[in-house]
Structure formats: structure tokens, C-alpha cells
XYZ file of C-alpha atoms in Angstrom:
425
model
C 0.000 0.000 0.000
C 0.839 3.824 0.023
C 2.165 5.472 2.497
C -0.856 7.629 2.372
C -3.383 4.393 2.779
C -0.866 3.195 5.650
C -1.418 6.325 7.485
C -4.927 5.553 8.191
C -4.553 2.268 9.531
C -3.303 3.414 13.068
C -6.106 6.558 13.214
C -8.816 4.167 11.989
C -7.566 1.625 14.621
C -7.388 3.980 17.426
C -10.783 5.664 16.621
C -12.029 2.266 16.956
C -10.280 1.911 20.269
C -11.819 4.977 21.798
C -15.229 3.789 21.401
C -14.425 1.906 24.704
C -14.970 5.309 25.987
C -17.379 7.441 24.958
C -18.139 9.388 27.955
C -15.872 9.947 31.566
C -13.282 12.234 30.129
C -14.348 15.490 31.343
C -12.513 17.677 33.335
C -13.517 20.529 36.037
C -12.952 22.877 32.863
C -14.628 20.890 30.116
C -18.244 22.161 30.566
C -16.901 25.922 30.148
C -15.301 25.015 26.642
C -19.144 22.885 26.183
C -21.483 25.915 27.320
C -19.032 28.404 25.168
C -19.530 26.345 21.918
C -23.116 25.733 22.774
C -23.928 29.705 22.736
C -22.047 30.351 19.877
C -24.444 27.675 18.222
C -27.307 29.945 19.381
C -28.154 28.491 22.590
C -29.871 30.792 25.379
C -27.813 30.694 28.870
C -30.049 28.701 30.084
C -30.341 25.520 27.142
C -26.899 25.719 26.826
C -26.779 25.259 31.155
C -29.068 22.644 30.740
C -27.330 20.698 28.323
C -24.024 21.119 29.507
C -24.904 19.863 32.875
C -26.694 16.472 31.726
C -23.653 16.027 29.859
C -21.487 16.208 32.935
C -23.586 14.568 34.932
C -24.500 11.613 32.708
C -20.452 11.240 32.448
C -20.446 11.460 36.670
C -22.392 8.495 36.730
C -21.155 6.666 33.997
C -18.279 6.873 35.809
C -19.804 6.201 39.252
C -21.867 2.894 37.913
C -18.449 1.680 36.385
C -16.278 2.110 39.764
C -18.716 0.692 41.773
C -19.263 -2.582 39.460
C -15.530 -3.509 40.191
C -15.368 -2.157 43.671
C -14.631 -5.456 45.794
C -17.214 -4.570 48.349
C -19.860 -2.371 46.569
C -20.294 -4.256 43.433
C -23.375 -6.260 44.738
C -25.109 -2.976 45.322
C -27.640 -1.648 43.218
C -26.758 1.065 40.208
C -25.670 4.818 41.432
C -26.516 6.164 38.001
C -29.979 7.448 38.975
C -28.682 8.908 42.283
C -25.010 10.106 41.269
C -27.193 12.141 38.297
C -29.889 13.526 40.679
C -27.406 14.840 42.902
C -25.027 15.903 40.372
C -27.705 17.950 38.601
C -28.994 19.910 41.659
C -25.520 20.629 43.059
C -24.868 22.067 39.426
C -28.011 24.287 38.929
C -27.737 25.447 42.495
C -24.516 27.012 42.023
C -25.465 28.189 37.754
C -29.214 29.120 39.147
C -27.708 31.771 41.626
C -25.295 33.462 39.682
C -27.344 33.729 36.529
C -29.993 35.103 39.525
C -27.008 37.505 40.330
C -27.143 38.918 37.433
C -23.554 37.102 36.081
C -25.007 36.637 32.270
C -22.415 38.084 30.418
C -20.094 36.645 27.599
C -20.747 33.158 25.993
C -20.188 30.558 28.592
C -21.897 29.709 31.570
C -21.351 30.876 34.928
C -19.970 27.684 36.648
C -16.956 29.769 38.468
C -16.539 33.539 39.645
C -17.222 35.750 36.780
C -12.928 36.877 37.065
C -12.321 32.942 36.687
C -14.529 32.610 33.506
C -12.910 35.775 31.670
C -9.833 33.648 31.065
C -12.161 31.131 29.187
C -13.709 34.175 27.090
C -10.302 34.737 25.652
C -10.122 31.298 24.131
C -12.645 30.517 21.273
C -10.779 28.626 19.328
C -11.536 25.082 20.652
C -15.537 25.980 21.376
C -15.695 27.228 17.424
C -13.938 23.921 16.413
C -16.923 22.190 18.131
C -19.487 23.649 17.330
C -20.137 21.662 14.123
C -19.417 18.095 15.726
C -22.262 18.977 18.787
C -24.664 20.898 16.150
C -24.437 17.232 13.906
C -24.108 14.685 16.766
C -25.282 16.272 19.889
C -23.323 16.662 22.881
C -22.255 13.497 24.216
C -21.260 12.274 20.644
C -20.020 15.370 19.257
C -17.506 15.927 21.600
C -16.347 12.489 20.874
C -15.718 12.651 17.706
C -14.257 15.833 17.687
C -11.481 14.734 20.287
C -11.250 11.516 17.552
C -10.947 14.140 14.761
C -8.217 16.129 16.583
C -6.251 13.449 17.838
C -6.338 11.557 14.814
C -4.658 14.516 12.761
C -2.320 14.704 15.518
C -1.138 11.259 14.494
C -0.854 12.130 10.959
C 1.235 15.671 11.368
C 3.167 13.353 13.409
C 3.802 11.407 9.885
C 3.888 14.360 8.018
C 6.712 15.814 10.113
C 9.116 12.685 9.575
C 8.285 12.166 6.004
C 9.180 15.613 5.261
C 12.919 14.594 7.140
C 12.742 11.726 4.570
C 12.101 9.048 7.252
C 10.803 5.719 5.954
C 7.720 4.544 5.602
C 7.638 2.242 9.387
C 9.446 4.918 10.470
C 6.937 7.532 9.727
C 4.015 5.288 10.831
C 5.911 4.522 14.198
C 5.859 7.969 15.153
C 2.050 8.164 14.555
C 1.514 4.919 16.952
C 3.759 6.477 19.050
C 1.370 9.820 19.392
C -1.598 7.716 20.089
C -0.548 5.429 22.359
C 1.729 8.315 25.034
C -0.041 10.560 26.636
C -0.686 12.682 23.636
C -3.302 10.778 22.612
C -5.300 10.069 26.171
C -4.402 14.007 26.982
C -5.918 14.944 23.367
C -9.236 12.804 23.518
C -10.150 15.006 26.718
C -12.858 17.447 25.690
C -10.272 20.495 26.311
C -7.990 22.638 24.522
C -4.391 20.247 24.910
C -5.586 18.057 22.065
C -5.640 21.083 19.400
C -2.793 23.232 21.028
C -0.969 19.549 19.883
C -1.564 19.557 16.714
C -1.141 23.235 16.342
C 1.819 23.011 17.615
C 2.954 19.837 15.487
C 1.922 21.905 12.367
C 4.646 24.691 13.920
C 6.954 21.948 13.951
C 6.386 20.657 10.276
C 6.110 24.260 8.944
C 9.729 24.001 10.311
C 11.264 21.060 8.945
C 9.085 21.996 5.800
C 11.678 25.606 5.896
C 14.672 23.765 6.919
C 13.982 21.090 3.808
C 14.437 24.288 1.070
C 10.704 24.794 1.225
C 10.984 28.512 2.938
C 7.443 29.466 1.997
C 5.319 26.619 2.891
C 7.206 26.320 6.190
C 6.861 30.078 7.255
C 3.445 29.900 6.467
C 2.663 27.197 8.258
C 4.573 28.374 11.352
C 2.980 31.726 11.339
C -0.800 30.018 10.533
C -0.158 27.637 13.496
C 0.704 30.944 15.695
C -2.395 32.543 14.667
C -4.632 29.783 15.591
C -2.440 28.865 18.870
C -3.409 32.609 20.087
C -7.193 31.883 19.410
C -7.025 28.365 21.587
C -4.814 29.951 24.198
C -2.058 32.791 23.544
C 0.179 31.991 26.305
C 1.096 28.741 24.167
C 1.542 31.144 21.407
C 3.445 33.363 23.328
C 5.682 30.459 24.560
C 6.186 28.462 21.255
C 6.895 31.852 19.293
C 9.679 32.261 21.649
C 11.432 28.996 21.723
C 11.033 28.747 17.543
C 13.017 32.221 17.970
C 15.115 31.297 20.360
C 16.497 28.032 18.854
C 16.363 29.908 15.312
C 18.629 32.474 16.080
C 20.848 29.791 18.170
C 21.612 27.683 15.522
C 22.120 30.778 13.593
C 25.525 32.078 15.501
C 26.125 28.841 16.211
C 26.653 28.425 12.293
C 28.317 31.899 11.625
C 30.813 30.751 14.308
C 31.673 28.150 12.743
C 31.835 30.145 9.247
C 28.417 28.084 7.505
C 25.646 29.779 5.902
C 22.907 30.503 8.273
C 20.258 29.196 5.602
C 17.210 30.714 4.611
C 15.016 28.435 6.480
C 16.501 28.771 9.933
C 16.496 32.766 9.738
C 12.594 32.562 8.245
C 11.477 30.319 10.906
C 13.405 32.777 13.873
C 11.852 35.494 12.001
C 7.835 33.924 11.952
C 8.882 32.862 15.695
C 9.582 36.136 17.154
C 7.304 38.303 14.942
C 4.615 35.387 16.669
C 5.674 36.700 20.049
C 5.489 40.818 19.298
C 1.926 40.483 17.675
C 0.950 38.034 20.869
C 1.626 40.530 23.183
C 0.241 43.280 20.983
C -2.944 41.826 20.462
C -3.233 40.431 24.188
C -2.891 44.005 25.042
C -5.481 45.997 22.997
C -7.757 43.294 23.558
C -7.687 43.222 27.132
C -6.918 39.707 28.023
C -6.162 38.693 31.715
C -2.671 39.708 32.473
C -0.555 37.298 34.302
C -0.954 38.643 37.525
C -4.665 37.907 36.965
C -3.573 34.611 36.094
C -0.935 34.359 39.457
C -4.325 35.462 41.691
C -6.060 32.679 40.085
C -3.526 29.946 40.727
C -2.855 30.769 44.393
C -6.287 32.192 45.576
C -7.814 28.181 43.934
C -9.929 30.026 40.840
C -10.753 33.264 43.424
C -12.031 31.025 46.414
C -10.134 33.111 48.423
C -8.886 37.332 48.595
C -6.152 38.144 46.504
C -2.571 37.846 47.671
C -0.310 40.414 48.958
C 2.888 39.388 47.398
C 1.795 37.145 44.470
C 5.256 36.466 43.048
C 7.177 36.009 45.647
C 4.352 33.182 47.044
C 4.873 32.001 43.205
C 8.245 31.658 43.410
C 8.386 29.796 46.503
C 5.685 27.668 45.150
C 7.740 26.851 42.118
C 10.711 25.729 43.736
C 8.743 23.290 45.886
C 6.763 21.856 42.738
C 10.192 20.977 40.829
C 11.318 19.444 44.040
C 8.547 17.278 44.228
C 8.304 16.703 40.486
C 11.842 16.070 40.058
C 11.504 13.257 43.290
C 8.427 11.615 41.339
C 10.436 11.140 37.920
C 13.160 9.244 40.352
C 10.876 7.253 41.748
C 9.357 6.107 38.239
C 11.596 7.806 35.489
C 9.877 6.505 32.222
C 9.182 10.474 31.485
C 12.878 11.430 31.826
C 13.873 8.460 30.114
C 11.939 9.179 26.848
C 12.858 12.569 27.284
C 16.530 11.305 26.650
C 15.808 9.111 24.203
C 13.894 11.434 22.109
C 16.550 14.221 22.217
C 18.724 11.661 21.265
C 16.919 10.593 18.444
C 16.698 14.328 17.471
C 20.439 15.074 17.645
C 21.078 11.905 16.126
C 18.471 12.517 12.867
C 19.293 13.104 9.396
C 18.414 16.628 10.163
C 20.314 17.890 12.878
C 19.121 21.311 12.209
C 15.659 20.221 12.800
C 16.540 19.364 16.568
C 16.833 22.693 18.255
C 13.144 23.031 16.983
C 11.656 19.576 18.252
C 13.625 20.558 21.581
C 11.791 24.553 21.034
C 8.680 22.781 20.593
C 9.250 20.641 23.316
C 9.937 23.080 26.054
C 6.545 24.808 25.468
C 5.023 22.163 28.074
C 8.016 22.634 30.648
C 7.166 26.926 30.043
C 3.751 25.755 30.367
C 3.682 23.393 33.740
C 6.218 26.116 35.168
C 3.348 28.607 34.776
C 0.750 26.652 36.571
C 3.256 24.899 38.932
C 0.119 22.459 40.694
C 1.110 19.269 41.172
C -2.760 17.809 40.491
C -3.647 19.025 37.588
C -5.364 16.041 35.774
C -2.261 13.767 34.976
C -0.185 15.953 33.538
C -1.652 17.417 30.549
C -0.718 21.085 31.497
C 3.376 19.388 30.229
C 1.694 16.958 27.700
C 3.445 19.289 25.130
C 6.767 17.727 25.907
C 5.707 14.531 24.964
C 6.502 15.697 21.209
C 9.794 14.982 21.756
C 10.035 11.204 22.347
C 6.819 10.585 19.573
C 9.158 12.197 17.020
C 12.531 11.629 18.355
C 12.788 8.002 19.349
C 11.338 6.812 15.380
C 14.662 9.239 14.267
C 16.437 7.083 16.994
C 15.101 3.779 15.433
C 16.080 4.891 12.450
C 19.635 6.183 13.096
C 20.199 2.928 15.087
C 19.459 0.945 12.221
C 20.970 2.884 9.486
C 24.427 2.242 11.828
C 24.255 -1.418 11.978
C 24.204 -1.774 8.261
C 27.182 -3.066 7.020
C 27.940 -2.942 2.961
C 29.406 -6.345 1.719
C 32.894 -6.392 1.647
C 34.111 -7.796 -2.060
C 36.005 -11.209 -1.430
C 39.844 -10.583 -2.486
C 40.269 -13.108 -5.692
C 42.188 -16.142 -5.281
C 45.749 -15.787 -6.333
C 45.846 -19.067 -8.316
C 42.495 -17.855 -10.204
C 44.300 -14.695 -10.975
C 47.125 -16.412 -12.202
C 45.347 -17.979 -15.117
């Protein structure tokens, strides 16, 4: 077959797998991104309430009925679905009914949180317009699984489109697309939140680049500076953060190569170029639009989403918070270092490539999901999907790994001398 008929296999495959799973993947932030699409569909405050909270719920109790079926002790009882959903639904319209009774109606989602909390998710239309056609053809339940199908599934396939364009092979290509699906990029990316498209907006970043460092300038600096513009609709600070590290490893490699008396290239100064003129019109545009500034953002971390009055001395609290979450973080990847260990590999893999100019990107691209865990430095945060984004690293550098190991153990036939009597005659 084609390469382009193999690249289906693994998304058809792993579409099929996630129908194990339909509902359950919700997080605390999921019904804001729901009610958001939901009104820009045309819903009233109040229908799009209504049907984001029997989605939540129903998933609650899915949940609930599943637990309690294997639960050693409680799996004679009868089924919590009717009574997880009651209760979920009242809690949930008790806290929506009195602040829409407050008078908190403003914007397009639903007032869930403290009106302060919800402005950062009014800032971030870009996932609620991507599903607004999947719930407005398949309803809710459905529609936001086969959008986080559609999503991750193209993750997969930039991931193939990215080593194809370093001329990988074939299994190569296809082993970085299994590779997506099965790491946390794909169980992070089937969650009905943003992480699954700031992935593959942030994988077409990385293929605009390898597109640019391949001789194809244009494509690749168009793609790089599309992927910006969409990453600042999801959720500018990744836009912020990848237009800086593209920069930043652009103009590295840059004087690195001047040093050493090379030409810089045309695709390594284009791509530094999109990178940091991604950064100036970030901050421009965050500005004269008014978005929450990051001392908002600081007050929302350490006050838990404005439970609690602001702090005094924000950064300094930060900071001291910081250096205890790397601590702890660093102490969990000793005690089970399969993270740092792909890490490794993957860098390797990178430095090791046909391309070594593509590395300092993947490694950019990479760090986005250290910049971004660093900003929200909470240990609990749902499994670590806030540093998902560094997960690129091992799904595209350990197939270049593969690859490099393989190419090395090759060994070209060695002619066989001829036989001196045979040359005689």
C-alpha cells in the first residue's frame, strides 16, 4: 500500500479503540469550553446550562456505575446512576441558578466559576468554534467524541507528516504516529479540552519548520505563522511560549553556524523570524484586547480560581511555590523515570536525525510544556496534561532514533579478495 493508505490504519484503529470510551473524560474545565460552543451555536444561557450539565452529569455516573461494578465490596449494590445524576444535577443548577440570579449573564459561557475565573475562558474561542459543528451534527455526548477523535487523529498524521518531510521511511513515519496515540498525547488529546488542538497546532509549527529547513521557505513560514495565529485563538500563552522557543532556537543555531563560518540558511532565519514576529503580535494583540494579564492569572492559581482574597505578594508566594513543585516533580520522575527516560531518548533521536538542524526546533517545541507546567506549577492538575506538550519529543525523536540505530548497523558487503591461483590464469 501507500504510504498515504498506511497512514490511516493506526487513526482508523485507534478511533475504533476509543469507542471503549465514549463518555468519563471530562474535566472541572470541560463544561466551560461545552457551554461556550453551545452559545455560539445559538443556545440561550439557560439551554446551553441545561445541556451542559446532563452532559457532565450523565459522564459522573457513567463513571460512578463503572467504579462501583468492580469495587470489591460495593459491586453487589444496586446502580448509582440514577442517584449520582440527581445529585449531580442539583448541586450544578444550584450554584449556575444563583449566579445567573445575580445577574452574572455576560459573555458566551456559563457561569460555573466567579465571573474573574470565567474571563480567562472568554479569551479562548478557538476550541468551542472547532466544536461547534461536531455537537450541532451529533449532539453533545457524541459530538464531543468525535471531535477529540478528529483532533487526535490529525495529531497522528502531522506526526507522519513531520518525519516524512525529514525523509524518514515509511515504518518509520508510521511509528511515530503509533507512538502519538498510544503516550499521553493521545489520552491528553481525547479530553474534551484545549491540549488536544494546542498539539496539533503546535505539530503543524513543527512541520512548517522542517518543511523551511527542507528548502521549502514558503510553505514552512506559512505554516509556522498560521499555526501561531490559531495557537493565540485556543490559548495565547502557548503562542506566546512556542513563538519564543522557535526564535530562540532559530537564532541559536544561527551564531552557532556563523561561528563556525556556515551559511545561516534561509530556512533557519525565516522560521526565527515567523517565531519572534509570533511573540510581538501576541503581546500586541493580548494588550489591545484586554486579556487577563498574568498577575490575573498568578491570583487565580494561588487564591484556587478566586475562592479566596487576593494575595499580597503574588510572586514572591509564586516563586516559593515553584521551587517546591520541581522538588517534588523532580523526586516523582526518580521514583518512576519513564518520562525522563523518553525525554533522553527522544533528544537523542533528534540530535542523532538526518536533520540535525531540525533538533533545536523539536527541543523549542518541546519546552513549550516545561514553560507551560512552570506557569501553573500544581502538582494535580489532571495527569499531567498542562506538560503533555513535551511529549513531542520522544513521539518524534525516538522513530529518528530507530532509524539512526538501524541505518548504523548496516554493514555494505565487503568484495572477497580473488584467489591468487584464479588470478594467475
Amino acid at each position: 500500500m501507500r504510504p498515504r493508505v498506511w497512514v490511516l490504519v493506526p487513526a482508523v484503529v485507534f478511533a475504533l479503540l476509543q469507542l471503549a470510551n465514549v463518555t468519563g473524560r471530562d474535566t472541572p474545565d470541560s463544561k466551560n469550553y461545552l457551554s461556550y460552543a453551545l452559545s455560539l451555536r445559538g443556545d440561550s444561557k439557560r439551554e446551553a446550562a441545561a445541556a451542559t450539565i446532563d452532559h457532565v452529569c450523565a459522564g459522573q455516573a457513567s463513571v460512578a456505575a463503572r467504579r462501583q461494578s468492580v469495587h470489591v465490596i460495593r459491586f453487589h449494590r444496586a446502580d448509582p446512576t440514577e442517584q449520582v445524576l440527581a445529585e449531580c444535577r442539583a448541586r450544578q443548577w444550584r450554584n449556575v441558578g444563583a449566579r445567573l440570579a445575580a445577574g452574572q449573564t455576560g459573555g458566551h459561557t456559563v457561569p460555573f466559576m466567579p465571573e474573574r475565573f470565567m474571563r480567562i475562558f472568554e479569551v479562548r474561542p478557538g476550541y468551542p468554534v472547532l466544536l461547534v459543528p461536531f455537537v450541532s451534527v451529533f449532539g453533545v455526548t457524541w459530538g464531543l467524541w468525535a471531535a477529540g477523535v478528529a483532533v487526535t487523529a490529525a495529531g497522528g498524521v502531522l506526526a507522519f507528516l513531520v518525519l516524512r518531510t525529514l525523509r524518514a521511511a515509511t515504518p518509520v513515519c508510521l511509528t511515530g504516529q503509533v507512538l502519538y496515540y498510544v503516550l499521553p498525547c493521545g489520552t491528553t488529546a481525547m479530553r474534551p479540552m484545549t491540549e488536544g488542538l494546542l498539539l496539533a497546532l503546535t505539530l503543524t509549527a513543527v512541520w512548517g519548520c522542517a518543511l523551511a529547513l527542507d528548502g521549502r521557505v514558503r510553505a514552512g513560514v506559512w505554516l509556522v505563522g498560521g499555526a501561531l495565529a490559531a495557537l493565540f485563538t485556543v490559548k495565547h500563552s502557548q503562542a506566546l511560549f512556542l513563538g519564543l522557543c522557535l526564535a530562540g532556537a532559530g537564532a541559536s543555531l544561527a551564531i552557532r553556524r556563523r561561528r563556525r563560518g556556515r551559511p545561516v540558511g534561509r530556512g533557519v532565519v525565516a522560521v526565527a523570524v515567523a517565531g519572534g514576529c509570533g511573540v510581538l503580535g501576541t503581546v500586541l494583540l493580548a494588550r489591545l484586547l484586554h486579556y487577563p494579564s498574568e498577575s490575573e492569572s498568578l491570583q487565580d492559581l494561588l487564591t484556587h480560581h478566586f475562592a479566596r482574597p487576593d494575595r499580597t505578594r503574588p510572586w514572591s508566594e509564586f516563586w516559593q511555590l515553584q521551587g517546591n513543585f520541581w522538588v517534588e516533580w523532580l523526586r516523582r520522575q526518580a521514583w518512576e523515570p519513564l518520562f525522563v527516560a523518553a525525554l533522553a531518548a527522544g533528544a537523542c533521536g533528534a540530535v542523532r536525525g538526518r536533520c540535525r538542524a531540525f533538533a533545536p526546533f523539536l527541543l523549542a517545541a518541546a519546552a513549550t510544556g516545561l514553560l507551560t507546567q512552570a506557569g501553573h506549577p500544581d502538582i494535580n492538575i489532571w495527569g499531567g496534561r498542562l506538560i503533555v506538550l513535551t511529549w513531542l519529543l520522544p513521539v518524534l525523536g525516538l522513530p529518528l532514533l530507530l532509524e539512526s540505530a538501524v541505518r548504523e548497523r548496516i554493514v555494505l558487503p565487503v568484495r572477497e579478495r580473488p584467489d591468487p591461483v584464479h588470478s594467475m590464469r
